[in-house]
Amino acid sequence: GAGVSQTPSNKVTEKGKYVELRCDPISGHTALYWYRQSLGQGPEFLIYFQGTGAADDSGLPNDRFFAVRPEGSVSTLKIQRTERGDSAVYLCASSWGGQENTGELFFGEGSRLTVL
Amino acid sequence: AQSVTQLGSHVSVSEGALVLLRCNYSSSVPPYLFWYVQYPNQGLQLLLKYTSAATLVKGINGFEAEFKKSETSFHLTKPSAHMRDAAEYFCAVSATGGGNKLTFGTGTQLKVEL
């Protein structure tokens, strides 16, 4: 499809395990964002990439969270030593960069992470 | 820093009635403001945005919002609700307007009753 694709759609893991969540943005979008949405809350900013580099990672809650975008397209959000509090829906969004940016983020359907 | 406050986590209206979802913002610089909608099992979708042009912004599906600087508000309205409007609505603010680092409100769940 032409939209933002996130995999897996659901992930159940045990406390202490390592998790990777993948995001495939819309082709041609240079900006990519990760958000986290807990139950009853709005999306919370985690990190933003412009191309391959993290332009703003101020929303990452601690050093267990890390994200990469090695080729400027697909991104992976990595969570080490998962905790029950990490349970949430992780949203990825992409947008045009630079002068083509209209201010609109295009969101994927999210990856629901449950830590038991 | 920017923030938004959405008054009312749940709003219920009758089909055909006016929809009013409230959003107030706080921003240290001129804000760019957005309304997103999330239908069940779908991703967030942009309804409309204010980017310092016209203060009355029209969006998709008959929704509109008015930017009122004096009231620091950006309320979402629709004259006549339809069953298909039932969804969760999020107000968001950005300082740069470049779409990066949106700060979202906690959302308002809209229920439309017959």
Coordinates of N, CA and C in Angstrom, one line a residue:
Chain A
G1 N 0.8 -1.2 0.0 CA 0.0 0.0 0.0 C 0.9 1.3 0.0
A2 N 0.2 2.4 -0.1 CA 0.9 3.6 -0.2 C 1.1 4.3 1.1
G3 N 0.5 3.8 2.2 CA 0.6 4.4 3.5 C 1.8 4.0 4.3
V4 N 1.8 4.5 5.6 CA 2.9 4.1 6.5 C 2.5 2.7 7.0
S5 N 3.5 1.9 7.0 CA 3.3 0.5 7.4 C 4.1 0.2 8.7
Q6 N 3.5 -0.4 9.7 CA 4.1 -0.7 10.9 C 4.0 -2.2 11.2
T7 N 5.1 -2.8 11.6 CA 5.1 -4.2 12.0 C 5.9 -4.5 13.2
P8 N 5.4 -5.4 14.1 CA 4.2 -6.1 14.0 C 3.0 -5.2 14.5
S9 N 1.8 -5.6 14.2 CA 0.7 -4.9 14.6 C 0.4 -5.1 16.1
N10 N 0.8 -6.3 16.6 CA 0.6 -6.7 18.0 C 1.9 -7.4 18.4
K11 N 2.4 -7.1 19.6 CA 3.5 -7.8 20.1 C 3.3 -8.0 21.6
V12 N 3.4 -9.3 22.0 CA 3.3 -9.6 23.5 C 4.6 -10.2 23.9
T13 N 5.2 -9.6 24.9 CA 6.5 -10.1 25.4 C 6.5 -10.1 26.9
E14 N 7.6 -10.7 27.4 CA 7.7 -10.8 28.8 C 8.7 -9.7 29.4
K15 N 8.4 -9.3 30.6 CA 9.3 -8.3 31.2 C 10.8 -8.7 31.1
G16 N 11.6 -7.8 30.7 CA 13.0 -8.0 30.6 C 13.5 -8.4 29.2
K17 N 12.5 -8.7 28.3 CA 12.9 -9.1 26.9 C 13.2 -7.8 26.1
Y18 N 13.8 -8.1 24.9 CA 14.2 -7.1 23.9 C 13.1 -7.1 22.8
V19 N 12.7 -5.9 22.4 CA 11.7 -5.8 21.3 C 12.1 -4.8 20.2
E20 N 11.8 -5.2 19.0 CA 12.0 -4.3 17.9 C 10.7 -4.0 17.2
L21 N 10.4 -2.7 16.9 CA 9.2 -2.4 16.1 C 9.7 -1.7 14.9
R22 N 9.1 -2.0 13.8 CA 9.5 -1.5 12.5 C 8.5 -0.6 11.9
C23 N 9.0 0.4 11.2 CA 8.2 1.4 10.5 C 8.7 1.6 9.0
D24 N 7.8 1.5 8.1 CA 8.1 1.7 6.7 C 7.3 3.0 6.2
P25 N 8.0 4.1 6.1 CA 7.2 5.3 5.8 C 6.8 5.4 4.3
I26 N 6.0 6.4 4.1 CA 5.5 6.7 2.7 C 6.8 7.0 1.8
S27 N 6.8 6.4 0.7 CA 8.0 6.6 -0.2 C 8.2 8.1 -0.5
G28 N 9.4 8.6 -0.4 CA 9.7 10.0 -0.6 C 9.6 10.9 0.6
H29 N 9.0 10.4 1.7 CA 9.0 11.2 2.9 C 10.4 11.2 3.6
T30 N 10.9 12.3 3.8 CA 12.2 12.4 4.4 C 12.2 12.4 5.9
A31 N 11.0 12.9 6.5 CA 10.9 13.0 7.9 C 10.1 11.8 8.5
L32 N 10.6 11.3 9.6 CA 9.9 10.1 10.3 C 9.8 10.4 11.8
Y33 N 8.7 10.0 12.4 CA 8.5 10.3 13.8 C 8.0 9.0 14.5
W34 N 8.4 8.9 15.7 CA 7.8 7.9 16.6 C 7.1 8.6 17.7
Y35 N 5.9 8.0 18.0 CA 5.1 8.5 19.1 C 4.7 7.3 19.9
R36 N 4.3 7.5 21.2 CA 3.8 6.4 22.0 C 2.4 6.9 22.6
Q37 N 1.4 6.0 22.5 CA 0.1 6.3 23.0 C -0.3 5.3 24.0
S38 N -0.4 5.8 25.2 CA -0.9 4.9 26.3 C -2.4 5.0 26.4
L39 N -3.0 4.1 27.1 CA -4.5 4.0 27.1 C -5.0 5.3 27.8
G40 N -6.0 5.9 27.0 CA -6.6 7.2 27.5 C -5.8 8.4 27.4
Q41 N -4.7 8.3 26.7 CA -3.8 9.5 26.5 C -3.7 9.8 25.0
G42 N -3.2 11.0 24.8 CA -2.9 11.4 23.4 C -1.5 10.9 23.1
P43 N -1.2 10.8 21.8 CA 0.2 10.4 21.4 C 1.3 11.3 22.0
E44 N 2.3 10.7 22.5 CA 3.4 11.4 23.1 C 4.7 11.2 22.2
F45 N 5.3 12.3 21.9 CA 6.5 12.3 21.0 C 7.6 11.6 21.6
L46 N 8.3 10.8 20.8 CA 9.5 10.1 21.2 C 10.7 10.6 20.5
I47 N 10.7 10.5 19.2 CA 11.9 10.9 18.4 C 11.5 11.2 17.0
Y48 N 12.3 12.0 16.3 CA 12.1 12.5 15.0 C 13.4 12.4 14.2
F49 N 13.3 11.9 13.0 CA 14.4 11.7 12.1 C 14.2 12.6 10.9
Q50 N 15.2 13.3 10.5 CA 15.2 14.0 9.2 C 16.3 13.2 8.4
G51 N 15.9 12.4 7.4 CA 16.9 11.6 6.7 C 17.3 10.5 7.6
T52 N 18.6 10.3 7.7 CA 19.2 9.2 8.5 C 19.4 9.6 10.0
G53 N 19.5 10.9 10.2 CA 19.9 11.3 11.6 C 18.7 11.7 12.4
A54 N 18.8 11.5 13.7 CA 17.8 11.8 14.7 C 17.9 13.3 14.9
A55 N 16.9 14.1 14.5 CA 16.9 15.5 14.6 C 16.5 16.0 16.1
D56 N 15.7 15.1 16.7 CA 15.2 15.4 18.0 C 14.8 14.1 18.7
D57 N 15.6 13.7 19.7 CA 15.3 12.5 20.5 C 14.9 12.8 21.9
S58 N 14.4 14.0 22.1 CA 14.2 14.5 23.5 C 13.0 13.7 24.2
G59 N 12.2 13.0 23.4 CA 11.1 12.3 24.0 C 11.3 10.9 24.4
L60 N 12.5 10.4 24.1 CA 12.8 9.0 24.5 C 12.9 9.0 26.0
P61 N 12.1 8.1 26.7 CA 12.0 8.2 28.1 C 13.3 7.8 28.9
N62 N 14.1 6.9 28.4 CA 15.3 6.5 29.0 C 16.2 5.8 28.1
D63 N 17.4 5.4 28.5 CA 18.3 4.8 27.6 C 18.0 3.3 27.2
R64 N 16.9 2.8 27.7 CA 16.4 1.5 27.2 C 15.8 1.6 25.8
F65 N 15.5 2.9 25.4 CA 14.8 3.1 24.1 C 15.8 3.7 23.1
F66 N 15.8 3.1 21.9 CA 16.7 3.6 20.9 C 16.0 3.4 19.5
A67 N 16.3 4.3 18.6 CA 15.7 4.1 17.3 C 16.8 4.4 16.2
V68 N 16.7 3.8 15.1 CA 17.6 3.9 14.0 C 16.9 4.1 12.7
R69 N 17.5 4.7 11.7 CA 17.0 4.8 10.4 C 18.2 4.9 9.4
P70 N 18.9 3.8 9.3 CA 20.2 3.7 8.6 C 20.3 4.2 7.2
E71 N 19.2 4.0 6.5 CA 19.2 4.4 5.0 C 18.2 5.5 4.7
G72 N 17.7 6.1 5.7 CA 16.8 7.2 5.5 C 15.4 6.8 5.1
S73 N 15.1 5.6 5.2 CA 13.7 5.1 4.9 C 13.1 4.4 6.1
V74 N 13.3 3.1 6.1 CA 12.7 2.2 7.2 C 13.4 2.6 8.5
S75 N 12.6 2.6 9.6 CA 13.1 2.9 10.9 C 12.7 1.8 11.8
T76 N 13.6 1.5 12.8 CA 13.3 0.5 13.8 C 13.4 1.1 15.2
L77 N 12.4 1.0 16.0 CA 12.4 1.4 17.4 C 12.8 0.2 18.2
K78 N 13.8 0.3 19.1 CA 14.3 -0.8 19.9 C 14.1 -0.5 21.3
I79 N 13.6 -1.5 22.0 CA 13.4 -1.3 23.5 C 14.1 -2.5 24.2
Q80 N 15.0 -2.2 25.1 CA 15.7 -3.2 25.8 C 15.1 -3.4 27.2
R81 N 15.3 -4.5 27.7 CA 14.8 -4.8 29.1 C 13.4 -4.3 29.4
T82 N 12.5 -4.7 28.6 CA 11.2 -4.2 28.6 C 10.6 -4.2 30.0
E83 N 9.8 -3.2 30.3 CA 9.0 -3.2 31.6 C 7.6 -3.1 31.3
R84 N 6.8 -3.4 32.3 CA 5.3 -3.4 32.1 C 4.8 -2.0 31.7
G85 N 5.5 -1.0 32.2 CA 5.1 0.4 31.9 C 5.3 0.7 30.5
D86 N 6.0 -0.1 29.7 CA 6.3 0.2 28.3 C 5.1 -0.2 27.4
S87 N 4.1 -0.9 28.0 CA 3.0 -1.3 27.3 C 2.2 -0.1 26.8
A88 N 2.0 -0.1 25.5 CA 1.4 1.1 24.8 C 1.2 0.7 23.3
V89 N 0.6 1.7 22.6 CA 0.6 1.6 21.1 C 1.7 2.5 20.6
Y90 N 2.6 2.0 19.9 CA 3.7 2.8 19.3 C 3.4 3.2 17.9
L91 N 3.3 4.5 17.7 CA 2.8 5.0 16.4 C 4.0 5.6 15.6
C92 N 4.0 5.3 14.4 CA 5.0 5.9 13.5 C 4.3 6.8 12.5
A93 N 4.9 7.9 12.1 CA 4.4 8.9 11.2 C 5.5 9.3 10.2
S94 N 5.1 9.8 9.1 CA 6.1 10.3 8.2 C 5.6 11.6 7.5
S95 N 6.5 12.4 7.0 CA 6.0 13.6 6.3 C 7.1 14.1 5.3
W96 N 6.7 15.0 4.4 CA 7.6 15.6 3.5 C 8.6 16.4 4.3
G97 N 9.8 16.6 3.8 CA 10.7 17.4 4.5 C 10.9 18.7 3.8
G98 N 11.6 19.7 4.4 CA 12.0 20.9 3.7 C 10.8 21.7 3.2
Q99 N 11.0 22.2 2.0 CA 10.0 23.1 1.4 C 8.7 22.4 1.0
E100 N 8.8 21.1 0.9 CA 7.6 20.3 0.6 C 6.7 20.0 1.8
N101 N 7.2 20.4 3.0 CA 6.4 20.0 4.2 C 5.2 20.8 4.3
T102 N 4.0 20.2 4.4 CA 2.8 20.9 4.5 C 2.3 20.9 6.0
G103 N 3.1 20.4 6.9 CA 2.7 20.3 8.3 C 1.9 19.1 8.6
E104 N 1.6 18.3 7.7 CA 0.7 17.1 7.9 C 1.6 15.9 8.2
L105 N 1.3 15.2 9.2 CA 2.0 13.9 9.5 C 1.0 12.8 9.0
F106 N 1.6 11.8 8.4 CA 0.8 10.6 8.0 C 1.1 9.5 8.9
F107 N 0.1 9.0 9.6 CA 0.4 8.0 10.6 C 0.1 6.6 10.2
G108 N 0.8 5.6 10.7 CA 0.5 4.2 10.5 C -0.5 3.8 11.6
E109 N -0.9 2.5 11.5 CA -1.9 2.1 12.4 C -1.4 1.7 13.8
G110 N -0.1 1.7 13.9 CA 0.5 1.5 15.2 C 0.9 0.0 15.5
S111 N 1.8 -0.1 16.4 CA 2.2 -1.5 16.9 C 1.8 -1.5 18.4
R112 N 0.9 -2.4 18.8 CA 0.5 -2.5 20.2 C 1.4 -3.4 20.9
L113 N 2.1 -2.9 21.9 CA 3.1 -3.7 22.7 C 2.5 -4.0 24.1
T114 N 2.5 -5.2 24.4 CA 2.0 -5.6 25.7 C 3.2 -6.4 26.4
V115 N 3.6 -5.9 27.6 CA 4.6 -6.5 28.4 C 4.0 -7.1 29.6
L116 N 4.2 -8.4 29.7 CA 3.6 -9.2 30.8 C 4.5 -9.3 32.0
Chain B
A1 N 7.7 26.2 25.1 CA 7.0 24.9 25.2 C 5.6 25.1 24.8
Q2 N 5.0 24.0 24.2 CA 3.6 24.1 23.8 C 2.8 23.0 24.5
S3 N 1.6 23.3 24.7 CA 0.7 22.2 25.2 C -0.8 22.5 24.7
V4 N -1.6 21.5 24.8 CA -3.0 21.7 24.5 C -3.8 21.0 25.5
T5 N -5.0 21.6 25.8 CA -6.0 21.0 26.7 C -7.3 20.8 26.0
Q6 N -7.7 19.6 26.0 CA -9.0 19.3 25.4 C -10.0 19.1 26.6
L7 N -11.1 19.9 26.6 CA -12.1 19.8 27.6 C -13.1 18.8 27.3
G8 N -13.3 17.8 28.1 CA -14.3 16.8 27.9 C -13.6 15.6 27.2
S9 N -13.4 14.5 27.9 CA -12.8 13.3 27.3 C -13.9 12.6 26.5
H10 N -15.1 12.8 26.8 CA -16.2 12.1 26.1 C -17.3 13.2 25.8
V11 N -17.8 13.2 24.6 CA -18.9 14.1 24.2 C -19.9 13.2 23.4
S12 N -21.1 13.4 23.8 CA -22.2 12.7 23.1 C -23.2 13.6 22.5
V13 N -23.5 13.4 21.2 CA -24.5 14.3 20.6 C -25.5 13.4 19.8
S14 N -26.6 14.0 19.5 CA -27.6 13.3 18.7 C -27.3 13.5 17.2
E15 N -27.6 12.5 16.4 CA -27.4 12.7 14.9 C -28.1 13.9 14.5
G16 N -27.4 14.7 13.7 CA -28.0 16.0 13.2 C -27.8 17.2 14.1
A17 N -27.3 17.0 15.2 CA -27.0 18.1 16.2 C -25.6 18.6 15.9
L18 N -25.4 19.8 16.5 CA -24.1 20.5 16.4 C -23.0 19.7 17.2
V19 N -21.9 19.6 16.6 CA -20.7 19.1 17.2 C -19.8 20.2 17.6
L20 N -19.4 20.2 18.9 CA -18.4 21.2 19.4 C -17.4 20.5 20.3
L21 N -16.2 20.4 19.8 CA -15.1 19.8 20.6 C -14.1 20.9 20.9
R22 N -13.8 21.0 22.2 CA -13.0 22.2 22.7 C -11.5 21.9 22.8
C23 N -10.7 22.9 22.4 CA -9.3 22.8 22.5 C -8.7 24.2 22.8
N24 N -7.9 24.2 23.9 CA -7.2 25.4 24.2 C -5.7 25.1 24.2
Y25 N -4.9 26.0 23.8 CA -3.5 25.8 23.6 C -2.7 26.8 24.4
S26 N -1.5 26.4 24.6 CA -0.5 27.3 25.3 C 0.8 27.2 24.4
S27 N 1.3 28.3 24.1 CA 2.5 28.3 23.2 C 3.3 29.6 23.5
S28 N 4.6 29.5 23.6 CA 5.5 30.6 23.8 C 5.8 31.3 22.5
V29 N 5.4 30.7 21.4 CA 5.6 31.3 20.0 C 4.3 31.1 19.2
P30 N 4.1 31.9 18.1 CA 2.9 31.7 17.3 C 2.8 30.2 17.0
P31 N 1.6 29.7 17.3 CA 1.4 28.2 17.1 C 0.9 27.9 15.8
Y32 N 1.2 26.6 15.4 CA 0.4 26.0 14.3 C -0.4 24.9 15.0
L33 N -1.7 24.8 14.6 CA -2.6 24.0 15.3 C -3.3 23.0 14.3
F34 N -3.6 21.8 14.9 CA -4.1 20.7 14.1 C -5.2 20.0 14.8
W35 N -6.1 19.4 14.1 CA -7.1 18.4 14.6 C -6.9 17.1 13.8
Y36 N -6.7 16.1 14.5 CA -6.6 14.7 13.9 C -7.8 13.9 14.4
V37 N -8.2 12.9 13.6 CA -9.3 12.0 14.0 C -8.7 10.6 13.9
Q38 N -9.2 9.8 14.8 CA -8.8 8.4 14.9 C -10.0 7.5 14.9
Y39 N -10.3 6.8 13.8 CA -11.4 5.9 13.8 C -11.0 4.6 14.4
P40 N -11.9 3.8 14.8 CA -11.5 2.5 15.4 C -10.6 1.6 14.5
N41 N -9.5 1.2 15.0 CA -8.6 0.3 14.3 C -7.9 1.0 13.1
Q42 N -7.9 2.3 13.1 CA -7.2 3.0 12.0 C -6.2 4.0 12.6
G43 N -5.3 4.4 11.7 CA -4.3 5.4 12.1 C -4.9 6.8 12.2
L44 N -4.2 7.7 12.9 CA -4.6 9.1 13.0 C -4.6 9.7 11.6
Q45 N -5.7 10.5 11.3 CA -5.9 11.2 10.0 C -6.1 12.7 10.3
L46 N -5.4 13.5 9.5 CA -5.5 14.9 9.6 C -6.9 15.4 9.2
L47 N -7.6 16.1 10.1 CA -8.9 16.7 9.7 C -8.7 18.1 9.1
L48 N -7.9 18.9 9.8 CA -7.6 20.3 9.4 C -6.5 20.9 10.1
K49 N -5.9 22.0 9.6 CA -4.8 22.6 10.3 C -4.9 24.1 10.1
Y50 N -4.3 24.8 11.1 CA -4.2 26.3 11.1 C -2.7 26.6 11.0
T51 N -2.3 27.4 10.0 CA -0.9 27.7 9.8 C -0.7 29.1 9.5
S52 N -1.4 30.0 10.3 CA -1.3 31.4 10.3 C -1.8 32.1 9.1
A53 N -2.7 31.5 8.3 CA -3.4 32.1 7.2 C -4.8 32.5 7.8
A54 N -5.8 32.1 7.1 CA -7.2 32.4 7.6 C -7.4 31.8 8.9
T55 N -8.1 32.5 9.8 CA -8.4 32.0 11.2 C -9.5 31.0 11.2
L56 N -10.4 31.0 10.2 CA -11.4 30.0 10.1 C -10.9 29.0 9.1
V57 N -10.7 27.8 9.6 CA -10.2 26.7 8.7 C -11.2 25.6 8.5
K58 N -11.3 25.3 7.2 CA -12.3 24.2 6.8 C -11.5 22.9 6.6
G59 N -12.1 21.8 7.0 CA -11.4 20.5 6.9 C -12.3 19.6 6.1
I60 N -11.9 18.3 6.3 CA -12.6 17.2 5.6 C -13.9 16.9 6.4
N61 N -14.8 16.2 5.7 CA -16.1 15.7 6.3 C -16.9 16.8 7.0
G62 N -16.8 18.0 6.5 CA -17.7 19.1 7.0 C -17.3 19.8 8.3
F63 N -16.1 19.4 8.8 CA -15.6 20.0 10.0 C -14.9 21.3 9.8
E64 N -14.9 22.2 10.7 CA -14.1 23.4 10.7 C -13.7 23.8 12.1
A65 N -12.7 24.7 12.1 CA -12.2 25.2 13.4 C -11.8 26.7 13.2
E66 N -11.9 27.4 14.3 CA -11.6 28.8 14.3 C -10.5 29.1 15.3
F67 N -9.4 29.7 14.8 CA -8.3 30.1 15.7 C -8.7 31.4 16.3
K68 N -8.7 31.5 17.7 CA -9.0 32.7 18.4 C -7.8 33.0 19.3
K69 N -6.9 33.9 18.9 CA -5.7 34.2 19.7 C -6.1 34.7 21.1
S70 N -7.1 35.6 21.1 CA -7.4 36.2 22.4 C -7.9 35.2 23.4
E71 N -8.5 34.1 22.9 CA -9.0 33.1 23.8 C -8.1 31.8 23.9
T72 N -7.0 31.9 23.1 CA -6.1 30.8 23.0 C -6.8 29.5 22.7
S73 N -7.8 29.5 21.8 CA -8.6 28.4 21.5 C -8.6 28.0 20.0
F74 N -9.0 26.8 19.8 CA -9.0 26.2 18.4 C -10.1 25.1 18.5
H75 N -11.3 25.5 18.7 CA -12.4 24.6 18.9 C -12.8 24.0 17.5
L76 N -13.2 22.7 17.5 CA -13.7 22.0 16.3 C -15.2 22.0 16.3
T77 N -15.8 22.3 15.2 CA -17.2 22.3 15.0 C -17.7 21.6 13.8
K78 N -18.9 21.1 13.8 CA -19.6 20.6 12.6 C -21.1 20.8 12.8
P79 N -21.7 21.4 11.9 CA -23.1 21.8 12.1 C -24.1 20.7 12.3
S80 N -23.8 19.5 11.7 CA -24.8 18.4 11.8 C -24.0 17.1 11.9
A81 N -24.1 16.5 13.0 CA -23.4 15.2 13.3 C -24.0 14.1 12.5
H82 N -23.1 13.2 12.1 CA -23.5 12.0 11.4 C -22.9 10.8 12.2
M83 N -23.6 9.7 12.1 CA -23.1 8.5 12.8 C -21.7 8.1 12.5
R84 N -21.2 8.4 11.2 CA -19.9 8.1 10.8 C -18.8 9.0 11.5
D85 N -19.3 10.0 12.2 CA -18.3 10.9 12.8 C -17.9 10.4 14.2
A86 N -18.5 9.3 14.6 CA -18.1 8.7 15.9 C -16.6 8.2 15.8
A87 N -15.8 8.8 16.7 CA -14.4 8.6 16.6 C -13.7 9.3 17.8
E88 N -12.4 9.2 17.9 CA -11.6 10.0 18.8 C -10.9 11.1 18.1
Y89 N -11.0 12.3 18.7 CA -10.5 13.5 18.1 C -9.4 14.1 18.9
F90 N -8.3 14.4 18.3 CA -7.1 14.9 19.0 C -6.7 16.3 18.4
C91 N -6.6 17.2 19.3 CA -6.0 18.5 19.0 C -4.5 18.5 19.2
A92 N -3.8 19.2 18.4 CA -2.3 19.1 18.5 C -1.7 20.5 18.1
V93 N -0.6 20.8 18.7 CA 0.1 22.1 18.5 C 1.6 21.8 18.1
S94 N 2.0 22.7 17.2 CA 3.4 22.6 16.8 C 4.0 24.0 16.8
A95 N 5.2 24.2 17.2 CA 5.8 25.5 17.2 C 6.3 25.9 15.9
T96 N 6.9 24.9 15.2 CA 7.6 25.3 13.9 C 6.6 25.3 12.7
G97 N 5.6 24.5 12.8 CA 4.7 24.4 11.7 C 5.2 23.5 10.6
G98 N 6.4 22.9 10.9 CA 7.0 22.0 9.9 C 6.5 20.6 10.1
G99 N 5.5 20.4 11.0 CA 5.0 19.1 11.2 C 5.7 18.2 12.2
N100 N 6.9 18.7 12.6 CA 7.6 17.9 13.5 C 7.3 18.2 15.0
K101 N 7.4 17.2 15.8 CA 7.2 17.3 17.2 C 5.8 17.9 17.6
L102 N 4.8 17.3 17.1 CA 3.5 17.7 17.5 C 3.3 17.4 19.0
T103 N 2.6 18.3 19.7 CA 2.2 18.0 21.1 C 0.7 17.8 21.0
F104 N 0.2 16.6 21.4 CA -1.2 16.3 21.4 C -1.9 16.5 22.7
G105 N -3.2 16.7 22.6 CA -4.1 16.7 23.8 C -4.4 15.3 24.1
T106 N -5.2 15.1 25.1 CA -5.5 13.7 25.6 C -6.7 13.1 24.8
G107 N -7.3 13.9 23.9 CA -8.3 13.3 23.1 C -9.7 13.5 23.6
T108 N -10.7 13.5 22.7 CA -12.1 13.6 23.0 C -12.8 12.5 22.2
Q109 N -13.5 11.6 22.9 CA -14.2 10.5 22.2 C -15.6 11.1 21.9
L110 N -15.9 11.1 20.6 CA -17.3 11.6 20.2 C -18.2 10.4 19.9
K111 N -19.3 10.4 20.6 CA -20.4 9.4 20.4 C -21.5 10.1 19.7
V112 N -22.1 9.5 18.7 CA -23.2 10.0 18.0 C -24.4 9.1 18.1
E113 N -25.5 9.6 18.7 CA -26.6 8.7 19.0 C -27.8 9.0 18.1
L114 N -28.6 8.0 17.8 CA -29.8 8.2 16.9 C -30.8 9.0 17.7

